[in-house]
């Protein structure tokens, strides 16, 4: 019985760090675009991570809202809207 308990504890000790190491950290930017107080539908939003130059694009919905997920963490970012 003790032998099985030790094996179970050893397996748990090895599995927990592997699961924690598999986590991925990314950033999300959410916002809205308006012109003269009215939401802008289908605007193209370009987000650039300045240190790396990585570019992500998304567009606004009918309420002018956008959400860009999976971005590199940290910043700064530049956001351009067309």
PDB file of N, CA and C in Angstrom, residues 10-77:
ATOM      1  N   UNK A  10       4.971  10.515  -6.672  1.00  0.00           N
ATOM      2  CA  UNK A  10       6.034  10.808  -7.633  1.00  0.00           C
ATOM      3  C   UNK A  10       5.451  11.200  -8.988  1.00  0.00           C
ATOM      4  N   UNK A  11       4.425  10.509  -9.434  1.00  0.00           N
ATOM      5  CA  UNK A  11       3.777  10.838 -10.709  1.00  0.00           C
ATOM      6  C   UNK A  11       3.163  12.233 -10.642  1.00  0.00           C
ATOM      7  N   UNK A  12       2.496  12.563  -9.553  1.00  0.00           N
ATOM      8  CA  UNK A  12       1.899  13.892  -9.403  1.00  0.00           C
ATOM      9  C   UNK A  12       2.965  14.975  -9.395  1.00  0.00           C
ATOM     10  N   UNK A  13       4.082  14.712  -8.727  1.00  0.00           N
ATOM     11  CA  UNK A  13       5.159  15.709  -8.657  1.00  0.00           C
ATOM     12  C   UNK A  13       5.770  15.965 -10.032  1.00  0.00           C
ATOM     13  N   UNK A  14       5.798  14.960 -10.883  1.00  0.00           N
ATOM     14  CA  UNK A  14       6.344  15.131 -12.228  1.00  0.00           C
ATOM     15  C   UNK A  14       5.329  15.748 -13.191  1.00  0.00           C
ATOM     16  N   UNK A  15       4.060  15.459 -13.015  1.00  0.00           N
ATOM     17  CA  UNK A  15       3.031  15.927 -13.945  1.00  0.00           C
ATOM     18  C   UNK A  15       2.652  17.384 -13.730  1.00  0.00           C
ATOM     19  N   UNK A  16       2.633  17.852 -12.501  1.00  0.00           N
ATOM     20  CA  UNK A  16       2.188  19.217 -12.211  1.00  0.00           C
ATOM     21  C   UNK A  16       3.098  20.270 -12.854  1.00  0.00           C
ATOM     22  N   UNK A  17       4.431  20.184 -12.753  1.00  0.00           N
ATOM     23  CA  UNK A  17       5.268  21.194 -13.417  1.00  0.00           C
ATOM     24  C   UNK A  17       5.131  21.172 -14.943  1.00  0.00           C
ATOM     25  N   UNK A  18       4.902  20.007 -15.542  1.00  0.00           N
ATOM     26  CA  UNK A  18       4.735  19.924 -16.995  1.00  0.00           C
ATOM     27  C   UNK A  18       3.468  20.658 -17.424  1.00  0.00           C
ATOM     28  N   UNK A  19       2.399  20.530 -16.662  1.00  0.00           N
ATOM     29  CA  UNK A  19       1.154  21.217 -17.002  1.00  0.00           C
ATOM     30  C   UNK A  19       1.306  22.721 -16.844  1.00  0.00           C
ATOM     31  N   UNK A  20       2.011  23.159 -15.817  1.00  0.00           N
ATOM     32  CA  UNK A  20       2.205  24.594 -15.601  1.00  0.00           C
ATOM     33  C   UNK A  20       3.098  25.196 -16.671  1.00  0.00           C
ATOM     34  N   UNK A  21       4.048  24.451 -17.178  1.00  0.00           N
ATOM     35  CA  UNK A  21       4.946  24.952 -18.210  1.00  0.00           C
ATOM     36  C   UNK A  21       4.279  25.098 -19.558  1.00  0.00           C
ATOM     37  N   UNK A  22       3.142  24.463 -19.755  1.00  0.00           N
ATOM     38  CA  UNK A  22       2.468  24.504 -21.044  1.00  0.00           C
ATOM     39  C   UNK A  22       1.580  25.730 -21.215  1.00  0.00           C
ATOM     40  N   UNK A  23       1.467  26.569 -20.207  1.00  0.00           N
ATOM     41  CA  UNK A  23       0.615  27.739 -20.302  1.00  0.00           C
ATOM     42  C   UNK A  23       1.223  28.766 -21.247  1.00  0.00           C
ATOM     43  N   UNK A  24       0.357  29.428 -21.989  1.00  0.00           N
ATOM     44  CA  UNK A  24       0.799  30.453 -22.929  1.00  0.00           C
ATOM     45  C   UNK A  24       0.203  31.785 -22.500  1.00  0.00           C
ATOM     46  N   UNK A  25       0.993  32.832 -22.520  1.00  0.00           N
ATOM     47  CA  UNK A  25       0.523  34.140 -22.115  1.00  0.00           C
ATOM     48  C   UNK A  25       0.451  35.046 -23.336  1.00  0.00           C
ATOM     49  N   UNK A  26      -0.706  35.629 -23.553  1.00  0.00           N
ATOM     50  CA  UNK A  26      -0.896  36.574 -24.655  1.00  0.00           C
ATOM     51  C   UNK A  26      -1.699  37.764 -24.150  1.00  0.00           C
ATOM     52  N   UNK A  27      -1.791  38.778 -24.974  1.00  0.00           N
ATOM     53  CA  UNK A  27      -2.517  39.997 -24.604  1.00  0.00           C
ATOM     54  C   UNK A  27      -3.764  40.151 -25.467  1.00  0.00           C
ATOM     55  N   UNK A  28      -4.707  40.928 -24.959  1.00  0.00           N
ATOM     56  CA  UNK A  28      -5.939  41.251 -25.676  1.00  0.00           C
ATOM     57  C   UNK A  28      -6.119  42.761 -25.637  1.00  0.00           C
ATOM     58  N   UNK A  29      -6.490  43.335 -26.781  1.00  0.00           N
ATOM     59  CA  UNK A  29      -6.862  44.752 -26.829  1.00  0.00           C
ATOM     60  C   UNK A  29      -8.295  44.821 -27.336  1.00  0.00           C
ATOM     61  N   UNK A  30      -9.129  45.527 -26.570  1.00  0.00           N
ATOM     62  CA  UNK A  30     -10.530  45.736 -26.959  1.00  0.00           C
ATOM     63  C   UNK A  30     -10.789  47.233 -27.003  1.00  0.00           C
ATOM     64  N   UNK A  31     -11.680  47.633 -27.890  1.00  0.00           N
ATOM     65  CA  UNK A  31     -12.003  49.045 -27.957  1.00  0.00           C
ATOM     66  C   UNK A  31     -13.185  49.298 -28.861  1.00  0.00           C
ATOM     67  N   UNK A  32     -13.445  50.550 -29.121  1.00  0.00           N
ATOM     68  CA  UNK A  32     -14.528  50.920 -30.035  1.00  0.00           C
ATOM     69  C   UNK A  32     -14.088  52.126 -30.852  1.00  0.00           C
ATOM     70  N   UNK A  33     -14.654  52.215 -32.036  1.00  0.00           N
ATOM     71  CA  UNK A  33     -14.323  53.293 -32.962  1.00  0.00           C
ATOM     72  C   UNK A  33     -15.602  54.068 -33.258  1.00  0.00           C
ATOM     73  N   UNK A  34     -15.516  55.398 -33.129  1.00  0.00           N
ATOM     74  CA  UNK A  34     -16.675  56.236 -33.440  1.00  0.00           C
ATOM     75  C   UNK A  34     -16.214  57.476 -34.183  1.00  0.00           C
ATOM     76  N   UNK A  35     -17.128  58.051 -34.903  1.00  0.00           N
ATOM     77  CA  UNK A  35     -16.883  59.297 -35.620  1.00  0.00           C
ATOM     78  C   UNK A  35     -18.080  60.197 -35.387  1.00  0.00           C
ATOM     79  N   UNK A  36     -17.835  61.383 -34.876  1.00  0.00           N
ATOM     80  CA  UNK A  36     -18.910  62.324 -34.536  1.00  0.00           C
ATOM     81  C   UNK A  36     -19.937  61.684 -33.604  1.00  0.00           C
ATOM     82  N   UNK A  37     -19.452  60.815 -32.694  1.00  0.00           N
ATOM     83  CA  UNK A  37     -20.329  60.187 -31.719  1.00  0.00           C
ATOM     84  C   UNK A  37     -21.081  58.971 -32.224  1.00  0.00           C
ATOM     85  N   UNK A  38     -20.902  58.594 -33.493  1.00  0.00           N
ATOM     86  CA  UNK A  38     -21.592  57.434 -34.058  1.00  0.00           C
ATOM     87  C   UNK A  38     -20.609  56.291 -34.270  1.00  0.00           C
ATOM     88  N   UNK A  39     -21.028  55.041 -34.012  1.00  0.00           N
ATOM     89  CA  UNK A  39     -20.119  53.910 -34.199  1.00  0.00           C
ATOM     90  C   UNK A  39     -19.760  53.720 -35.671  1.00  0.00           C
ATOM     91  N   UNK A  40     -18.515  53.289 -35.905  1.00  0.00           N
ATOM     92  CA  UNK A  40     -18.039  53.056 -37.267  1.00  0.00           C
ATOM     93  C   UNK A  40     -18.030  51.551 -37.511  1.00  0.00           C
ATOM     94  N   UNK A  41     -18.849  51.100 -38.462  1.00  0.00           N
ATOM     95  CA  UNK A  41     -18.955  49.687 -38.820  1.00  0.00           C
ATOM     96  C   UNK A  41     -17.906  49.337 -39.872  1.00  0.00           C
ATOM     97  N   UNK A  42     -17.291  48.161 -39.757  1.00  0.00           N
ATOM     98  CA  UNK A  42     -16.354  47.605 -40.744  1.00  0.00           C
ATOM     99  C   UNK A  42     -15.077  48.426 -40.914  1.00  0.00           C
ATOM    100  N   UNK A  43     -14.663  49.146 -39.883  1.00  0.00           N
ATOM    101  CA  UNK A  43     -13.372  49.848 -39.929  1.00  0.00           C
ATOM    102  C   UNK A  43     -12.267  48.815 -39.724  1.00  0.00           C
ATOM    103  N   UNK A  44     -11.154  48.968 -40.425  1.00  0.00           N
ATOM    104  CA  UNK A  44     -10.012  48.076 -40.254  1.00  0.00           C
ATOM    105  C   UNK A  44      -9.117  48.632 -39.154  1.00  0.00           C
ATOM    106  N   UNK A  45      -8.846  47.806 -38.145  1.00  0.00           N
ATOM    107  CA  UNK A  45      -8.005  48.198 -37.015  1.00  0.00           C
ATOM    108  C   UNK A  45      -6.694  47.412 -37.133  1.00  0.00           C
ATOM    109  N   UNK A  46      -5.572  48.141 -37.244  1.00  0.00           N
ATOM    110  CA  UNK A  46      -4.254  47.523 -37.346  1.00  0.00           C
ATOM    111  C   UNK A  46      -3.494  47.799 -36.062  1.00  0.00           C
ATOM    112  N   UNK A  47      -3.067  46.724 -35.404  1.00  0.00           N
ATOM    113  CA  UNK A  47      -2.358  46.824 -34.134  1.00  0.00           C
ATOM    114  C   UNK A  47      -0.929  46.332 -34.346  1.00  0.00           C
ATOM    115  N   UNK A  48       0.052  47.185 -34.027  1.00  0.00           N
ATOM    116  CA  UNK A  48       1.457  46.833 -34.206  1.00  0.00           C
ATOM    117  C   UNK A  48       2.154  46.814 -32.852  1.00  0.00           C
ATOM    118  N   UNK A  49       2.795  45.699 -32.550  1.00  0.00           N
ATOM    119  CA  UNK A  49       3.616  45.579 -31.342  1.00  0.00           C
ATOM    120  C   UNK A  49       4.948  46.228 -31.680  1.00  0.00           C
ATOM    121  N   UNK A  50       5.222  47.401 -31.122  1.00  0.00           N
ATOM    122  CA  UNK A  50       6.371  48.219 -31.511  1.00  0.00           C
ATOM    123  C   UNK A  50       7.715  47.502 -31.360  1.00  0.00           C
ATOM    124  N   UNK A  51       8.014  46.839 -30.216  1.00  0.00           N
ATOM    125  CA  UNK A  51       9.337  46.221 -30.082  1.00  0.00           C
ATOM    126  C   UNK A  51       9.644  45.143 -31.128  1.00  0.00           C
ATOM    127  N   UNK A  52       8.628  44.367 -31.520  1.00  0.00           N
ATOM    128  CA  UNK A  52       8.876  43.258 -32.445  1.00  0.00           C
ATOM    129  C   UNK A  52       8.433  43.553 -33.875  1.00  0.00           C
ATOM    130  N   UNK A  53       7.559  44.538 -34.056  1.00  0.00           N
ATOM    131  CA  UNK A  53       7.025  44.831 -35.383  1.00  0.00           C
ATOM    132  C   UNK A  53       5.906  43.893 -35.808  1.00  0.00           C
ATOM    133  N   UNK A  54       5.449  43.026 -34.907  1.00  0.00           N
ATOM    134  CA  UNK A  54       4.362  42.101 -35.212  1.00  0.00           C
ATOM    135  C   UNK A  54       3.067  42.878 -35.438  1.00  0.00           C
ATOM    136  N   UNK A  55       2.371  42.548 -36.532  1.00  0.00           N
ATOM    137  CA  UNK A  55       1.145  43.264 -36.900  1.00  0.00           C
ATOM    138  C   UNK A  55      -0.047  42.313 -36.806  1.00  0.00           C
ATOM    139  N   UNK A  56      -1.151  42.815 -36.249  1.00  0.00           N
ATOM    140  CA  UNK A  56      -2.405  42.078 -36.171  1.00  0.00           C
ATOM    141  C   UNK A  56      -3.508  42.982 -36.694  1.00  0.00           C
ATOM    142  N   UNK A  57      -4.430  42.399 -37.461  1.00  0.00           N
ATOM    143  CA  UNK A  57      -5.535  43.195 -38.003  1.00  0.00           C
ATOM    144  C   UNK A  57      -6.875  42.586 -37.602  1.00  0.00           C
ATOM    145  N   UNK A  58      -7.830  43.465 -37.363  1.00  0.00           N
ATOM    146  CA  UNK A  58      -9.197  43.058 -37.076  1.00  0.00           C
ATOM    147  C   UNK A  58     -10.115  44.145 -37.619  1.00  0.00           C
ATOM    148  N   UNK A  59     -11.403  43.952 -37.514  1.00  0.00           N
ATOM    149  CA  UNK A  59     -12.337  44.989 -37.966  1.00  0.00           C
ATOM    150  C   UNK A  59     -13.428  45.183 -36.932  1.00  0.00           C
ATOM    151  N   UNK A  60     -14.076  46.329 -37.013  1.00  0.00           N
ATOM    152  CA  UNK A  60     -15.133  46.653 -36.059  1.00  0.00           C
ATOM    153  C   UNK A  60     -16.449  46.011 -36.486  1.00  0.00           C
ATOM    154  N   UNK A  61     -17.311  45.784 -35.493  1.00  0.00           N
ATOM    155  CA  UNK A  61     -18.642  45.261 -35.790  1.00  0.00           C
ATOM    156  C   UNK A  61     -19.627  46.423 -35.952  1.00  0.00           C
ATOM    157  N   UNK A  62     -20.895  46.119 -36.034  1.00  0.00           N
ATOM    158  CA  UNK A  62     -21.901  47.157 -36.286  1.00  0.00           C
ATOM    159  C   UNK A  62     -21.996  48.188 -35.160  1.00  0.00           C
ATOM    160  N   UNK A  63     -21.522  47.830 -33.951  1.00  0.00           N
ATOM    161  CA  UNK A  63     -21.549  48.782 -32.841  1.00  0.00           C
ATOM    162  C   UNK A  63     -20.220  49.527 -32.706  1.00  0.00           C
ATOM    163  N   UNK A  64     -19.307  49.311 -33.668  1.00  0.00           N
ATOM    164  CA  UNK A  64     -18.010  49.986 -33.654  1.00  0.00           C
ATOM    165  C   UNK A  64     -16.979  49.319 -32.755  1.00  0.00           C
ATOM    166  N   UNK A  65     -17.322  48.179 -32.161  1.00  0.00           N
ATOM    167  CA  UNK A  65     -16.423  47.490 -31.230  1.00  0.00           C
ATOM    168  C   UNK A  65     -15.474  46.550 -31.961  1.00  0.00           C
ATOM    169  N   UNK A  66     -14.280  46.371 -31.366  1.00  0.00           N
ATOM    170  CA  UNK A  66     -13.328  45.400 -31.888  1.00  0.00           C
ATOM    171  C   UNK A  66     -12.615  44.728 -30.727  1.00  0.00           C
ATOM    172  N   UNK A  67     -12.068  43.546 -31.002  1.00  0.00           N
ATOM    173  CA  UNK A  67     -11.299  42.801 -30.024  1.00  0.00           C
ATOM    174  C   UNK A  67     -10.201  42.058 -30.772  1.00  0.00           C
ATOM    175  N   UNK A  68      -8.964  42.222 -30.316  1.00  0.00           N
ATOM    176  CA  UNK A  68      -7.828  41.531 -30.921  1.00  0.00           C
ATOM    177  C   UNK A  68      -7.161  40.698 -29.837  1.00  0.00           C
ATOM    178  N   UNK A  69      -7.194  39.383 -29.983  1.00  0.00           N
ATOM    179  CA  UNK A  69      -6.623  38.471 -29.000  1.00  0.00           C
ATOM    180  C   UNK A  69      -5.373  37.808 -29.573  1.00  0.00           C
ATOM    181  N   UNK A  70      -4.606  37.177 -28.694  1.00  0.00           N
ATOM    182  CA  UNK A  70      -3.417  36.452 -29.119  1.00  0.00           C
ATOM    183  C   UNK A  70      -2.236  37.347 -29.441  1.00  0.00           C
ATOM    184  N   UNK A  71      -2.247  38.566 -28.918  1.00  0.00           N
ATOM    185  CA  UNK A  71      -1.160  39.514 -29.176  1.00  0.00           C
ATOM    186  C   UNK A  71       0.030  39.226 -28.264  1.00  0.00           C
ATOM    187  N   UNK A  72       1.202  39.698 -28.675  1.00  0.00           N
ATOM    188  CA  UNK A  72       2.385  39.586 -27.821  1.00  0.00           C
ATOM    189  C   UNK A  72       2.158  40.404 -26.558  1.00  0.00           C
ATOM    190  N   UNK A  73       2.680  39.910 -25.446  1.00  0.00           N
ATOM    191  CA  UNK A  73       2.513  40.641 -24.196  1.00  0.00           C
ATOM    192  C   UNK A  73       3.447  41.839 -24.148  1.00  0.00           C
ATOM    193  N   UNK A  74       3.112  42.768 -23.300  1.00  0.00           N
ATOM    194  CA  UNK A  74       3.919  43.978 -23.166  1.00  0.00           C
ATOM    195  C   UNK A  74       3.565  44.979 -24.243  1.00  0.00           C
ATOM    196  N   UNK A  75       4.285  46.001 -24.320  1.00  0.00           N
ATOM    197  CA  UNK A  75       4.008  47.037 -25.293  1.00  0.00           C
ATOM    198  C   UNK A  75       5.263  47.839 -25.482  1.00  0.00           C
ATOM    199  N   UNK A  76       5.164  48.957 -26.073  1.00  0.00           N
ATOM    200  CA  UNK A  76       3.925  49.621 -26.471  1.00  0.00           C
ATOM    201  C   UNK A  76       3.395  49.086 -27.798  1.00  0.00           C
ATOM    202  N   UNK A  77       2.138  49.441 -28.073  1.00  0.00           N
ATOM    203  CA  UNK A  77       1.461  49.126 -29.320  1.00  0.00           C
ATOM    204  C   UNK A  77       1.106  50.427 -30.026  1.00  0.00           C
TER     205      UNK A  77
END
